[in-house]
Amino acid sequence: EAGVAQSPRYKIIEKRQSVAFWCNPISGHATLYWYQQILGQGPKLLIQFQNNGVVDDSQLPKDRFSAERLKGVDSTLKIQPAKLEDSAVYLCASSLDRRERREKLFFGSGTQLSVL
Amino acid sequence: DAKTTQPTSMDCAEGRAANLPCNHSTISGNEYVYWYRQIHSQGPQYIIHGLKNNETNEMASLIITEDRKSSTLILPHATLRDTAVYYCIVRANYGGSQGNLIFGKGTKLSVKP
């Protein structure tokens, strides 16, 4: 089965520019997550969708980050304007249904963002 | 959420068993222990999870102590491809932001020839 697809794989921008990341989850997965992973740290959850609704965005810096999941399938994460500290790998993950506590998360390979 | 404590790094000889410990002394009775790993330049990969009983699958075995305050992930015959960061995570109760996987820094396992 196809895994979680993310693009682009790498992105280099200057601070104050905007950037967008795209994620296509595994077919049939209702739940989609965006994680931020700073070098040397574990992934940190930014936002979680159940179908096209936001379940948890408590860790999302809403003054500059936004995310949407139109039609409950693909998702886009945007940063505007970017700061130096946003340099990180942005990981997308999906799972069948978060209501099942024993769900497994399937991760994409991530987008590595460098803000100069 | 219950916090976990893992060694920062470990080495293992190729072909030998790798035993990765994890302490989770504040775990609640209905919280699961999950293990994920992250190979360089890839996203995390699910390995195994358990509640009380020991678990085994095609990738690894999970041994949970009777008091559930610690666990050990066992890779029975480590290969070079098992070199990765291994995350031990306690899954919070369902509800709001709880129920999400919270990653720590994990253990960097280096399998050496």
PDB file of C-alpha atoms in Angstrom:
ATOM      1  CA  GLU A   1       0.000   0.000   0.000  1.00  0.00           C
ATOM      2  CA  ALA A   2       1.184   3.523  -0.699  1.00  0.00           C
ATOM      3  CA  GLY A   3       2.534   5.420   2.270  1.00  0.00           C
ATOM      4  CA  VAL A   4       2.094   9.014   3.371  1.00  0.00           C
ATOM      5  CA  ALA A   5       3.306  11.327   0.632  1.00  0.00           C
ATOM      6  CA  GLN A   6       4.844  14.714   1.367  1.00  0.00           C
ATOM      7  CA  SER A   7       6.262  17.439  -0.815  1.00  0.00           C
ATOM      8  CA  PRO A   8       8.538  19.161  -1.278  1.00  0.00           C
ATOM      9  CA  ARG A   9      11.330  17.109   0.263  1.00  0.00           C
ATOM     10  CA  TYR A  10      13.510  20.141   0.878  1.00  0.00           C
ATOM     11  CA  LYS A  11      12.814  23.869   0.982  1.00  0.00           C
ATOM     12  CA  ILE A  12      15.129  26.821   1.559  1.00  0.00           C
ATOM     13  CA  ILE A  13      13.656  30.256   2.113  1.00  0.00           C
ATOM     14  CA  GLU A  14      14.648  33.562   3.631  1.00  0.00           C
ATOM     15  CA  LYS A  15      13.115  34.795   6.840  1.00  0.00           C
ATOM     16  CA  ARG A  16       9.823  36.650   6.445  1.00  0.00           C
ATOM     17  CA  GLN A  17       8.991  34.668   3.313  1.00  0.00           C
ATOM     18  CA  SER A  18       6.073  32.281   3.194  1.00  0.00           C
ATOM     19  CA  VAL A  19       6.155  28.534   2.547  1.00  0.00           C
ATOM     20  CA  ALA A  20       3.649  25.722   2.155  1.00  0.00           C
ATOM     21  CA  PHE A  21       3.940  21.980   2.643  1.00  0.00           C
ATOM     22  CA  TRP A  22       1.635  19.372   1.196  1.00  0.00           C
ATOM     23  CA  CYS A  23       0.613  15.987   2.556  1.00  0.00           C
ATOM     24  CA  ASN A  24      -1.385  13.141   1.056  1.00  0.00           C
ATOM     25  CA  PRO A  25      -2.258  10.566   3.726  1.00  0.00           C
ATOM     26  CA  ILE A  26      -2.797   6.856   3.293  1.00  0.00           C
ATOM     27  CA  SER A  27      -6.093   6.197   1.572  1.00  0.00           C
ATOM     28  CA  GLY A  28      -8.926   5.761   4.041  1.00  0.00           C
ATOM     29  CA  HIS A  29      -7.104   7.277   6.997  1.00  0.00           C
ATOM     30  CA  ALA A  30      -9.438   9.653   8.792  1.00  0.00           C
ATOM     31  CA  THR A  31      -6.884  11.227  11.079  1.00  0.00           C
ATOM     32  CA  LEU A  32      -4.024  13.424   9.904  1.00  0.00           C
ATOM     33  CA  TYR A  33      -1.260  14.984  11.965  1.00  0.00           C
ATOM     34  CA  TRP A  34       1.409  17.600  11.360  1.00  0.00           C
ATOM     35  CA  TYR A  35       4.545  17.384  13.495  1.00  0.00           C
ATOM     36  CA  GLN A  36       7.546  19.679  13.722  1.00  0.00           C
ATOM     37  CA  GLN A  37      10.937  18.111  14.439  1.00  0.00           C
ATOM     38  CA  ILE A  38      13.804  20.414  15.338  1.00  0.00           C
ATOM     39  CA  LEU A  39      17.271  18.943  14.968  1.00  0.00           C
ATOM     40  CA  GLY A  40      18.179  16.716  17.913  1.00  0.00           C
ATOM     41  CA  GLN A  41      14.655  16.579  19.314  1.00  0.00           C
ATOM     42  CA  GLY A  42      11.672  14.290  18.981  1.00  0.00           C
ATOM     43  CA  PRO A  43       8.707  15.282  16.816  1.00  0.00           C
ATOM     44  CA  LYS A  44       6.286  17.777  18.347  1.00  0.00           C
ATOM     45  CA  LEU A  45       2.613  17.765  17.376  1.00  0.00           C
ATOM     46  CA  LEU A  46       1.404  20.962  15.718  1.00  0.00           C
ATOM     47  CA  ILE A  47      -2.120  20.085  14.630  1.00  0.00           C
ATOM     48  CA  GLN A  48      -4.418  17.103  14.341  1.00  0.00           C
ATOM     49  CA  PHE A  49      -7.376  16.640  11.992  1.00  0.00           C
ATOM     50  CA  GLN A  50     -10.188  14.137  12.150  1.00  0.00           C
ATOM     51  CA  ASN A  51     -11.544  14.058   8.590  1.00  0.00           C
ATOM     52  CA  ASN A  52     -11.680  17.775   7.713  1.00  0.00           C
ATOM     53  CA  GLY A  53     -12.159  19.056  11.256  1.00  0.00           C
ATOM     54  CA  VAL A  54      -9.456  20.265  13.633  1.00  0.00           C
ATOM     55  CA  VAL A  55      -9.255  18.147  16.786  1.00  0.00           C
ATOM     56  CA  ASP A  56      -6.207  19.709  18.424  1.00  0.00           C
ATOM     57  CA  ASP A  57      -4.219  22.776  17.391  1.00  0.00           C
ATOM     58  CA  SER A  58      -3.104  23.832  20.853  1.00  0.00           C
ATOM     59  CA  GLN A  59       0.591  23.710  19.895  1.00  0.00           C
ATOM     60  CA  LEU A  60       0.218  25.511  16.567  1.00  0.00           C
ATOM     61  CA  PRO A  61       1.672  29.071  16.533  1.00  0.00           C
ATOM     62  CA  LYS A  62      -1.434  30.537  14.994  1.00  0.00           C
ATOM     63  CA  ASP A  63       0.043  33.961  14.369  1.00  0.00           C
ATOM     64  CA  ARG A  64       2.164  32.499  11.592  1.00  0.00           C
ATOM     65  CA  PHE A  65       1.160  28.882  11.024  1.00  0.00           C
ATOM     66  CA  SER A  66      -2.033  27.683   9.393  1.00  0.00           C
ATOM     67  CA  ALA A  67      -3.249  24.336   8.156  1.00  0.00           C
ATOM     68  CA  GLU A  68      -6.217  23.026   6.296  1.00  0.00           C
ATOM     69  CA  ARG A  69      -7.565  19.706   5.190  1.00  0.00           C
ATOM     70  CA  LEU A  70     -10.201  20.376   2.611  1.00  0.00           C
ATOM     71  CA  LYS A  71     -12.437  17.439   1.728  1.00  0.00           C
ATOM     72  CA  GLY A  72     -10.854  15.417   4.502  1.00  0.00           C
ATOM     73  CA  VAL A  73      -8.026  14.013   2.400  1.00  0.00           C
ATOM     74  CA  ASP A  74      -4.959  16.091   1.454  1.00  0.00           C
ATOM     75  CA  SER A  75      -3.618  18.707   3.819  1.00  0.00           C
ATOM     76  CA  THR A  76      -1.514  21.835   3.516  1.00  0.00           C
ATOM     77  CA  LEU A  77       0.570  23.459   6.249  1.00  0.00           C
ATOM     78  CA  LYS A  78       1.602  27.069   5.704  1.00  0.00           C
ATOM     79  CA  ILE A  79       4.040  29.352   7.465  1.00  0.00           C
ATOM     80  CA  GLN A  80       3.762  33.100   6.883  1.00  0.00           C
ATOM     81  CA  PRO A  81       6.048  34.848   7.647  1.00  0.00           C
ATOM     82  CA  ALA A  82       8.812  32.366   8.431  1.00  0.00           C
ATOM     83  CA  LYS A  83      11.311  32.909  11.221  1.00  0.00           C
ATOM     84  CA  LEU A  84      14.784  31.460  11.672  1.00  0.00           C
ATOM     85  CA  GLU A  85      13.510  29.206  14.472  1.00  0.00           C
ATOM     86  CA  ASP A  86      11.071  27.543  12.071  1.00  0.00           C
ATOM     87  CA  SER A  87      13.973  25.634  10.525  1.00  0.00           C
ATOM     88  CA  ALA A  88      12.986  22.020  11.105  1.00  0.00           C
ATOM     89  CA  VAL A  89      11.611  18.900   9.484  1.00  0.00           C
ATOM     90  CA  TYR A  90       7.840  18.993   9.080  1.00  0.00           C
ATOM     91  CA  LEU A  91       6.343  15.534   9.289  1.00  0.00           C
ATOM     92  CA  CYS A  92       2.887  14.472   8.255  1.00  0.00           C
ATOM     93  CA  ALA A  93       1.320  11.338   9.692  1.00  0.00           C
ATOM     94  CA  SER A  94      -1.997   9.590   9.313  1.00  0.00           C
ATOM     95  CA  SER A  95      -3.959   6.914  11.114  1.00  0.00           C
ATOM     96  CA  LEU A  96      -7.227   5.110  10.632  1.00  0.00           C
ATOM     97  CA  ASP A  97      -9.156   6.689  13.502  1.00  0.00           C
ATOM     98  CA  ARG A  98      -7.919   8.462  16.608  1.00  0.00           C
ATOM     99  CA  ARG A  99     -10.900   7.228  18.557  1.00  0.00           C
ATOM    100  CA  GLU A 100      -9.227   3.851  18.549  1.00  0.00           C
ATOM    101  CA  ARG A 101      -6.624   4.311  21.229  1.00  0.00           C
ATOM    102  CA  ARG A 102      -4.437   1.582  19.859  1.00  0.00           C
ATOM    103  CA  GLU A 103      -4.077   3.165  16.453  1.00  0.00           C
ATOM    104  CA  LYS A 104      -0.742   3.192  14.713  1.00  0.00           C
ATOM    105  CA  LEU A 105       0.577   6.344  13.128  1.00  0.00           C
ATOM    106  CA  PHE A 106       2.152   6.153   9.689  1.00  0.00           C
ATOM    107  CA  PHE A 107       4.611   8.947   8.942  1.00  0.00           C
ATOM    108  CA  GLY A 108       5.841  10.462   5.719  1.00  0.00           C
ATOM    109  CA  SER A 109       9.504  11.242   5.142  1.00  0.00           C
ATOM    110  CA  GLY A 110       8.973  14.912   5.928  1.00  0.00           C
ATOM    111  CA  THR A 111       9.888  18.270   4.437  1.00  0.00           C
ATOM    112  CA  GLN A 112      13.171  19.729   5.598  1.00  0.00           C
ATOM    113  CA  LEU A 113      12.839  23.500   5.881  1.00  0.00           C
ATOM    114  CA  SER A 114      15.807  25.815   6.177  1.00  0.00           C
ATOM    115  CA  VAL A 115      15.103  29.472   6.938  1.00  0.00           C
ATOM    116  CA  LEU A 116      18.059  31.754   6.216  1.00  0.00           C
TER     117      LEU A 116
ATOM    118  CA  ASP B   1       0.971  12.625  30.598  1.00  0.00           C
ATOM    119  CA  ALA B   2       3.311  10.033  32.021  1.00  0.00           C
ATOM    120  CA  LYS B   3       6.891  10.876  31.140  1.00  0.00           C
ATOM    121  CA  THR B   4       9.451   8.380  29.971  1.00  0.00           C
ATOM    122  CA  THR B   5      13.159   8.180  30.619  1.00  0.00           C
ATOM    123  CA  GLN B   6      15.497   6.540  28.137  1.00  0.00           C
ATOM    124  CA  PRO B   7      19.279   6.380  27.834  1.00  0.00           C
ATOM    125  CA  THR B   8      20.607   8.881  25.330  1.00  0.00           C
ATOM    126  CA  SER B   9      22.556   6.317  23.339  1.00  0.00           C
ATOM    127  CA  MET B  10      23.442   2.610  23.162  1.00  0.00           C
ATOM    128  CA  ASP B  11      25.671   0.415  21.068  1.00  0.00           C
ATOM    129  CA  CYS B  12      24.984  -3.133  19.962  1.00  0.00           C
ATOM    130  CA  ALA B  13      27.015  -5.649  17.977  1.00  0.00           C
ATOM    131  CA  GLU B  14      25.473  -6.859  14.738  1.00  0.00           C
ATOM    132  CA  GLY B  15      23.669 -10.181  15.207  1.00  0.00           C
ATOM    133  CA  ARG B  16      23.291  -9.733  18.939  1.00  0.00           C
ATOM    134  CA  ALA B  17      20.131  -8.825  20.802  1.00  0.00           C
ATOM    135  CA  ALA B  18      19.550  -5.140  21.442  1.00  0.00           C
ATOM    136  CA  ASN B  19      17.764  -4.413  24.715  1.00  0.00           C
ATOM    137  CA  LEU B  20      16.459  -0.863  24.990  1.00  0.00           C
ATOM    138  CA  PRO B  21      15.155   0.161  28.425  1.00  0.00           C
ATOM    139  CA  CYS B  22      12.491   2.710  29.253  1.00  0.00           C
ATOM    140  CA  ASN B  23      11.270   3.987  32.597  1.00  0.00           C
ATOM    141  CA  HIS B  24       7.692   5.236  32.945  1.00  0.00           C
ATOM    142  CA  SER B  25       7.130   5.218  36.690  1.00  0.00           C
ATOM    143  CA  THR B  26       4.084   7.545  36.600  1.00  0.00           C
ATOM    144  CA  ILE B  27       2.142   5.538  34.026  1.00  0.00           C
ATOM    145  CA  SER B  28      -1.595   5.244  34.625  1.00  0.00           C
ATOM    146  CA  GLY B  29      -3.442   1.954  34.625  1.00  0.00           C
ATOM    147  CA  ASN B  30      -5.038   2.373  31.210  1.00  0.00           C
ATOM    148  CA  GLU B  31      -2.094   3.928  29.386  1.00  0.00           C
ATOM    149  CA  TYR B  32      -0.303   1.966  26.696  1.00  0.00           C
ATOM    150  CA  VAL B  33       3.430   1.853  26.082  1.00  0.00           C
ATOM    151  CA  TYR B  34       4.374   2.489  22.451  1.00  0.00           C
ATOM    152  CA  TRP B  35       7.699   2.158  20.688  1.00  0.00           C
ATOM    153  CA  TYR B  36       8.575   3.928  17.475  1.00  0.00           C
ATOM    154  CA  ARG B  37      11.908   4.276  15.732  1.00  0.00           C
ATOM    155  CA  GLN B  38      13.302   6.839  13.339  1.00  0.00           C
ATOM    156  CA  ILE B  39      15.963   5.947  10.839  1.00  0.00           C
ATOM    157  CA  HIS B  40      18.037   8.848   9.569  1.00  0.00           C
ATOM    158  CA  SER B  41      16.162  11.106   7.108  1.00  0.00           C
ATOM    159  CA  GLN B  42      12.924   9.181   7.511  1.00  0.00           C
ATOM    160  CA  GLY B  43       9.764   9.663   9.514  1.00  0.00           C
ATOM    161  CA  PRO B  44       9.145   7.622  12.674  1.00  0.00           C
ATOM    162  CA  GLN B  45       8.031   4.038  12.196  1.00  0.00           C
ATOM    163  CA  TYR B  46       5.731   2.116  14.521  1.00  0.00           C
ATOM    164  CA  ILE B  47       7.345  -0.922  16.144  1.00  0.00           C
ATOM    165  CA  ILE B  48       5.112  -2.322  18.864  1.00  0.00           C
ATOM    166  CA  HIS B  49       2.850  -1.397  21.752  1.00  0.00           C
ATOM    167  CA  GLY B  50       1.494  -3.049  24.899  1.00  0.00           C
ATOM    168  CA  LEU B  51      -0.564  -2.508  28.016  1.00  0.00           C
ATOM    169  CA  LYS B  52       0.303  -5.160  30.585  1.00  0.00           C
ATOM    170  CA  ASN B  53       1.346  -8.365  28.883  1.00  0.00           C
ATOM    171  CA  ASN B  54       4.516  -8.959  26.948  1.00  0.00           C
ATOM    172  CA  GLU B  55       4.085  -8.554  23.220  1.00  0.00           C
ATOM    173  CA  THR B  56       5.953  -9.889  20.210  1.00  0.00           C
ATOM    174  CA  ASN B  57       5.689  -9.173  16.513  1.00  0.00           C
ATOM    175  CA  GLU B  58       7.864  -9.599  13.474  1.00  0.00           C
ATOM    176  CA  MET B  59      10.012  -6.618  14.422  1.00  0.00           C
ATOM    177  CA  ALA B  60      10.561  -6.855  18.150  1.00  0.00           C
ATOM    178  CA  SER B  61       9.452  -7.985  21.587  1.00  0.00           C
ATOM    179  CA  LEU B  62       8.163  -5.736  24.340  1.00  0.00           C
ATOM    180  CA  ILE B  63       8.642  -6.733  27.950  1.00  0.00           C
ATOM    181  CA  ILE B  64       6.642  -4.739  30.511  1.00  0.00           C
ATOM    182  CA  THR B  65       7.377  -5.195  34.205  1.00  0.00           C
ATOM    183  CA  GLU B  66       4.578  -6.373  36.445  1.00  0.00           C
ATOM    184  CA  ASP B  67       4.243  -2.971  38.119  1.00  0.00           C
ATOM    185  CA  ARG B  68       4.294  -1.376  34.636  1.00  0.00           C
ATOM    186  CA  LYS B  69       6.848   1.197  35.712  1.00  0.00           C
ATOM    187  CA  SER B  70       9.377   0.166  33.110  1.00  0.00           C
ATOM    188  CA  SER B  71       9.667  -1.741  29.876  1.00  0.00           C
ATOM    189  CA  THR B  72      12.301  -3.128  27.538  1.00  0.00           C
ATOM    190  CA  LEU B  73      12.227  -3.286  23.771  1.00  0.00           C
ATOM    191  CA  ILE B  74      14.146  -6.263  22.433  1.00  0.00           C
ATOM    192  CA  LEU B  75      15.460  -6.550  18.883  1.00  0.00           C
ATOM    193  CA  PRO B  76      16.494 -10.226  18.880  1.00  0.00           C
ATOM    194  CA  HIS B  77      19.112 -10.114  16.134  1.00  0.00           C
ATOM    195  CA  ALA B  78      20.161  -6.548  15.440  1.00  0.00           C
ATOM    196  CA  THR B  79      21.319  -5.628  11.950  1.00  0.00           C
ATOM    197  CA  LEU B  80      23.008  -2.500  10.661  1.00  0.00           C
ATOM    198  CA  ARG B  81      19.621  -1.365   9.360  1.00  0.00           C
ATOM    199  CA  ASP B  82      18.340  -1.208  12.927  1.00  0.00           C
ATOM    200  CA  THR B  83      20.575   1.782  13.610  1.00  0.00           C
ATOM    201  CA  ALA B  84      18.064   4.490  14.509  1.00  0.00           C
ATOM    202  CA  VAL B  85      16.601   6.619  17.297  1.00  0.00           C
ATOM    203  CA  TYR B  86      14.117   4.594  19.340  1.00  0.00           C
ATOM    204  CA  TYR B  87      11.279   6.400  21.092  1.00  0.00           C
ATOM    205  CA  CYS B  88       9.404   4.995  24.078  1.00  0.00           C
ATOM    206  CA  ILE B  89       6.059   6.774  24.449  1.00  0.00           C
ATOM    207  CA  VAL B  90       3.265   6.449  26.937  1.00  0.00           C
ATOM    208  CA  ARG B  91      -0.075   7.091  25.338  1.00  0.00           C
ATOM    209  CA  ALA B  92      -2.254   9.436  27.392  1.00  0.00           C
ATOM    210  CA  ASN B  93      -5.935   8.847  27.961  1.00  0.00           C
ATOM    211  CA  TYR B  94      -8.239   9.746  25.117  1.00  0.00           C
ATOM    212  CA  GLY B  95      -9.766  13.196  25.286  1.00  0.00           C
ATOM    213  CA  GLY B  96      -8.759  16.529  23.773  1.00  0.00           C
ATOM    214  CA  SER B  97      -5.048  16.839  23.375  1.00  0.00           C
ATOM    215  CA  GLN B  98      -4.643  13.728  25.454  1.00  0.00           C
ATOM    216  CA  GLY B  99      -4.383  10.592  23.445  1.00  0.00           C
ATOM    217  CA  ASN B 100      -1.690  12.109  21.284  1.00  0.00           C
ATOM    218  CA  LEU B 101       1.756  10.602  20.990  1.00  0.00           C
ATOM    219  CA  ILE B 102       4.296  12.811  22.755  1.00  0.00           C
ATOM    220  CA  PHE B 103       7.853  12.088  21.638  1.00  0.00           C
ATOM    221  CA  GLY B 104      10.891  12.608  23.843  1.00  0.00           C
ATOM    222  CA  LYS B 105      14.475  12.554  22.603  1.00  0.00           C
ATOM    223  CA  GLY B 106      14.670   8.771  22.463  1.00  0.00           C
ATOM    224  CA  THR B 107      17.672   6.435  22.483  1.00  0.00           C
ATOM    225  CA  LYS B 108      20.108   6.504  19.604  1.00  0.00           C
ATOM    226  CA  LEU B 109      20.977   2.871  18.910  1.00  0.00           C
ATOM    227  CA  SER B 110      24.123   2.243  16.904  1.00  0.00           C
ATOM    228  CA  VAL B 111      24.534  -1.293  15.569  1.00  0.00           C
ATOM    229  CA  LYS B 112      28.170  -1.982  14.799  1.00  0.00           C
ATOM    230  CA  PRO B 113      29.690  -4.689  12.557  1.00  0.00           C
TER     231      PRO B 113
END
